[in-house]
Coordinates of C-alpha atoms and ligand atoms in Angstrom, one line a residue:
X2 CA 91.3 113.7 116.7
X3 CA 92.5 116.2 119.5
X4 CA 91.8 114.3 122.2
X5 CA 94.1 112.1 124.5
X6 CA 93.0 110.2 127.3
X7 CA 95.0 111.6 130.5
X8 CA 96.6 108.9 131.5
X9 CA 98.7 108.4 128.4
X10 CA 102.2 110.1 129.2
X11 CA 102.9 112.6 126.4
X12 CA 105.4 112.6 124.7
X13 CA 105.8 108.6 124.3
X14 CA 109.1 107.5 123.7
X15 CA 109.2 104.6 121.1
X16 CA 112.2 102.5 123.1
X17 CA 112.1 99.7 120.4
X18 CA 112.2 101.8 117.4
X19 CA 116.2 101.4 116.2
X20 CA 115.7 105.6 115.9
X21 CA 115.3 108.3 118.6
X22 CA 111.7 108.5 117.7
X23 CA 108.8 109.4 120.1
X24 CA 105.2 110.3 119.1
X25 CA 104.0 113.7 120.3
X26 CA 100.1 115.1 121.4
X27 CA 98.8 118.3 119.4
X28 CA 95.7 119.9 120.4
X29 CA 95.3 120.2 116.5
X30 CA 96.3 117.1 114.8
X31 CA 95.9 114.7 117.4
X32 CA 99.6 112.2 117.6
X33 CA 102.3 113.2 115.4
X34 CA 105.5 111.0 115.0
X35 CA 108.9 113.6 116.2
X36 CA 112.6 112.8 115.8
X37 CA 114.6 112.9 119.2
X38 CA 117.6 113.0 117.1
X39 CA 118.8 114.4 114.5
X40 CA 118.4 112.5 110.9
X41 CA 119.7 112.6 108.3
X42 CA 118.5 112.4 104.6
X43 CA 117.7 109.5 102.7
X44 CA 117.2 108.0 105.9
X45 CA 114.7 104.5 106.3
X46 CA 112.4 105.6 109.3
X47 CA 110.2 102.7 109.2
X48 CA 108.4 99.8 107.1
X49 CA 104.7 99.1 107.9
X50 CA 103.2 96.5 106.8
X51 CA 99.5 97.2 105.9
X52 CA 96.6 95.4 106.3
X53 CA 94.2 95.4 102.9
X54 CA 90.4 96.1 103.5
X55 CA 88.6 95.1 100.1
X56 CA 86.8 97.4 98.3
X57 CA 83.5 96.2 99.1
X58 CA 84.3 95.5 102.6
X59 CA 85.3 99.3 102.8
X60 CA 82.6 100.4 101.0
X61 CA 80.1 99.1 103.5
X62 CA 82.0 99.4 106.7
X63 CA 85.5 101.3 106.6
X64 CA 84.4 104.1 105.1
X65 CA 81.6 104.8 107.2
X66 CA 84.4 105.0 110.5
X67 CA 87.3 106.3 112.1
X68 CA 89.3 104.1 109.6
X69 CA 88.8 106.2 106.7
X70 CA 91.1 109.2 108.2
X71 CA 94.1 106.6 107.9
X72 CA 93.9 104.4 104.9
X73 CA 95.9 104.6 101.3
X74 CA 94.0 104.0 98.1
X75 CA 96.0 100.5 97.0
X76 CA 95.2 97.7 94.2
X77 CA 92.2 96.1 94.9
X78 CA 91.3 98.3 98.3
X79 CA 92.2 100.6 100.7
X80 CA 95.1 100.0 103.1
X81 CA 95.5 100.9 106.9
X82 CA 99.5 101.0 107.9
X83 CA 100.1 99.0 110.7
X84 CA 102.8 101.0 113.1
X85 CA 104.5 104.1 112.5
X86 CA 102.7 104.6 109.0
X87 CA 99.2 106.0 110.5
X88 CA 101.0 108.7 112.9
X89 CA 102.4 110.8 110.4
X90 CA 100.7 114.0 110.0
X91 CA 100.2 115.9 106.9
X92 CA 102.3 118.4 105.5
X93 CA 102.5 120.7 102.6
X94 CA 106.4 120.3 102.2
X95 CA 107.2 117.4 103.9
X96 CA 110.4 115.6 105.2
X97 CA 109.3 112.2 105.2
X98 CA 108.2 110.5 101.7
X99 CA 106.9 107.4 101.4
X100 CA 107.0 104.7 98.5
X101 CA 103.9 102.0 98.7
X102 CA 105.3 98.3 98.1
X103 CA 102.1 96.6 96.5
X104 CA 104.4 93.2 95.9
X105 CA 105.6 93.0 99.8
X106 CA 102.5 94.7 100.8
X107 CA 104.1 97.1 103.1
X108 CA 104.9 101.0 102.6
X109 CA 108.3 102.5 103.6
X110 CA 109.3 106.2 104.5
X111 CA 112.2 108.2 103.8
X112 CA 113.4 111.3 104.8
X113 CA 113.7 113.6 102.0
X114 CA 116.1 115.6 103.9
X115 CA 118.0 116.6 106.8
X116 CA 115.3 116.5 110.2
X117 CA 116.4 118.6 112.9
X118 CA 116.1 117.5 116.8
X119 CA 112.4 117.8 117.5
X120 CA 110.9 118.4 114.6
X121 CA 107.9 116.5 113.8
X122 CA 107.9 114.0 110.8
X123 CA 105.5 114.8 108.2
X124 CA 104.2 113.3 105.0
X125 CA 101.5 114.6 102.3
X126 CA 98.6 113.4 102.3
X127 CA 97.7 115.3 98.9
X128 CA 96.2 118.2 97.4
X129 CA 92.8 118.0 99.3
X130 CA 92.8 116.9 102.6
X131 CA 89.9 116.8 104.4
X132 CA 90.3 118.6 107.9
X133 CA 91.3 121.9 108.7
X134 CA 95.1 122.0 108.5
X135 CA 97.0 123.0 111.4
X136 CA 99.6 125.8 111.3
X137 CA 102.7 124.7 112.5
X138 CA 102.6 127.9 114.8
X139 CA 99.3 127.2 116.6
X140 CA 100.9 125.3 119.4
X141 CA 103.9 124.3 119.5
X142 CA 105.8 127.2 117.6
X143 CA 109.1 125.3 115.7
X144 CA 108.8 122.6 117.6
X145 CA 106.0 121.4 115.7
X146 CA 107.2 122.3 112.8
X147 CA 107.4 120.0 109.8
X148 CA 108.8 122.3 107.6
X149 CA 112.3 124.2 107.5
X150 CA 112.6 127.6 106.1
X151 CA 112.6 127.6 102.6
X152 CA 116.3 128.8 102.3
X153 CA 116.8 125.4 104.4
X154 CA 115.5 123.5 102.5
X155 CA 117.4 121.5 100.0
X156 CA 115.9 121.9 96.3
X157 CA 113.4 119.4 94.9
X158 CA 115.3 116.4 92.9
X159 CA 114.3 113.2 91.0
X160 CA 115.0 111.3 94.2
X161 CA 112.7 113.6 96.0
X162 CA 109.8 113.3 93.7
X163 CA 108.1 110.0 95.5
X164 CA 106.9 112.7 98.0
X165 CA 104.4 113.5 95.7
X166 CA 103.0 109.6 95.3
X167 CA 99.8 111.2 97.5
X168 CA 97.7 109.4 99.8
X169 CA 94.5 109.2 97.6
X170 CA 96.4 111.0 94.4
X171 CA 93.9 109.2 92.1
X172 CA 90.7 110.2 93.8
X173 CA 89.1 113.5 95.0
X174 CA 87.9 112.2 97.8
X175 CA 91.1 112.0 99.7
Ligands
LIG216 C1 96.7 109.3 109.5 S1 96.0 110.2 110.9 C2 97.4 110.8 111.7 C3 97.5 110.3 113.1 C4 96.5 111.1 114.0 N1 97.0 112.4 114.2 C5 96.2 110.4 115.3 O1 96.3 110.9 116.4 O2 95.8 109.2 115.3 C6 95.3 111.6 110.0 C7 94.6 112.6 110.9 O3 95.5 113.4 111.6 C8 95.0 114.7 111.7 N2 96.1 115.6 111.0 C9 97.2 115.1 110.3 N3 97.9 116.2 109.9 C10 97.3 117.3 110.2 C11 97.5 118.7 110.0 N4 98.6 119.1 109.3 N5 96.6 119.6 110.5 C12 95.5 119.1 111.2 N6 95.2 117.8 111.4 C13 96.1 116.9 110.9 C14 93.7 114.8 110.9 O4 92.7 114.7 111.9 C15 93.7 113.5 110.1 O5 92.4 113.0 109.8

């Protein structure tokens, strides 16, 4: 997931994004989406419309490939976010939640509170992930840091609590 082929400039501004977004290179995580500007909470960041693999179909091929490190469990499949959704990395406490929209077949993300200039965007994936999480001091220091100081951080409310929808929340595989 590291790698980046050189000729990609990094960090890539997102010029038609309506937000100061740009997606960043860690050795660790590979691309992580970072604000440019500072957000504020309750903020829309983006809505990806996702593309729905069948069960069966993902069963035989999906799972067996790159794919599988991106999709959401969903009704009646798995589901790959087209766009923003697949960049965001994981994060214990994150600042970005998302809701999944089963009827419009997209998912949106929210911040869940204030995001600083520069700091990366980060959702959870869950309890288990299934790589070796990065430590938000291994590169980049605060810069890559997805999550404030806990006496930053505003405290956990009902409007908060869609953070913990989890990528995969009904399986133990993900
Ligand atoms: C949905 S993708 C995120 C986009 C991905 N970083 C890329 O460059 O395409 C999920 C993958 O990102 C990496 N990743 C995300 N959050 C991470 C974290 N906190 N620590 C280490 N790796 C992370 C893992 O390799 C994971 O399988």
């Amino acid at each position: 997931m590291a790698s980046l082929p050189d000729l990609l400039p990094d960090p890539l501004p997102l010029p038609t994004h309506k937000l100061n977004l740009e997606l960043r290179h860690h050795p660790k995580k590979g691309r992580g989406v970072f604000a440019s500007q500072p957000l504020p909470r309750n903020l829309l960041l983006d809505v990806s419309p996702i593309l729905l693999f069948p069960h069966p179909e993902y069963e035989a091929h999906g799972r067996h490939t790159r794919l599988d490190h991106y999709t959401y469990r969903w009704p009646g499949g798995f589901a790959l976010a087209l766009g923003l959704g697949s960049m965001f990395s994981h994060a214990r406490d994150p600042n970005v939640g998302f809701i999944r929209d089963v009827e419009q077949s997209v998912i949106r993300y929210v911040t869940l509170r204030e995001v600083r200039e520069g700091e990366e965007l980060c959702i959870s994936y869950g309890e288990k992930v299934w790589f070796e999480e990065a430590e938000s001091d291994d590169a980049d220091g605060d810069e890559g840091e997805c999550q404030r100081r806990a006496e930053e951080s505003e405290p956990e409310t009902e409007d908060t609590v869609f953070a913990r929808m989890r990528l995969g929340e009904e399986s133990d595989e993900k």
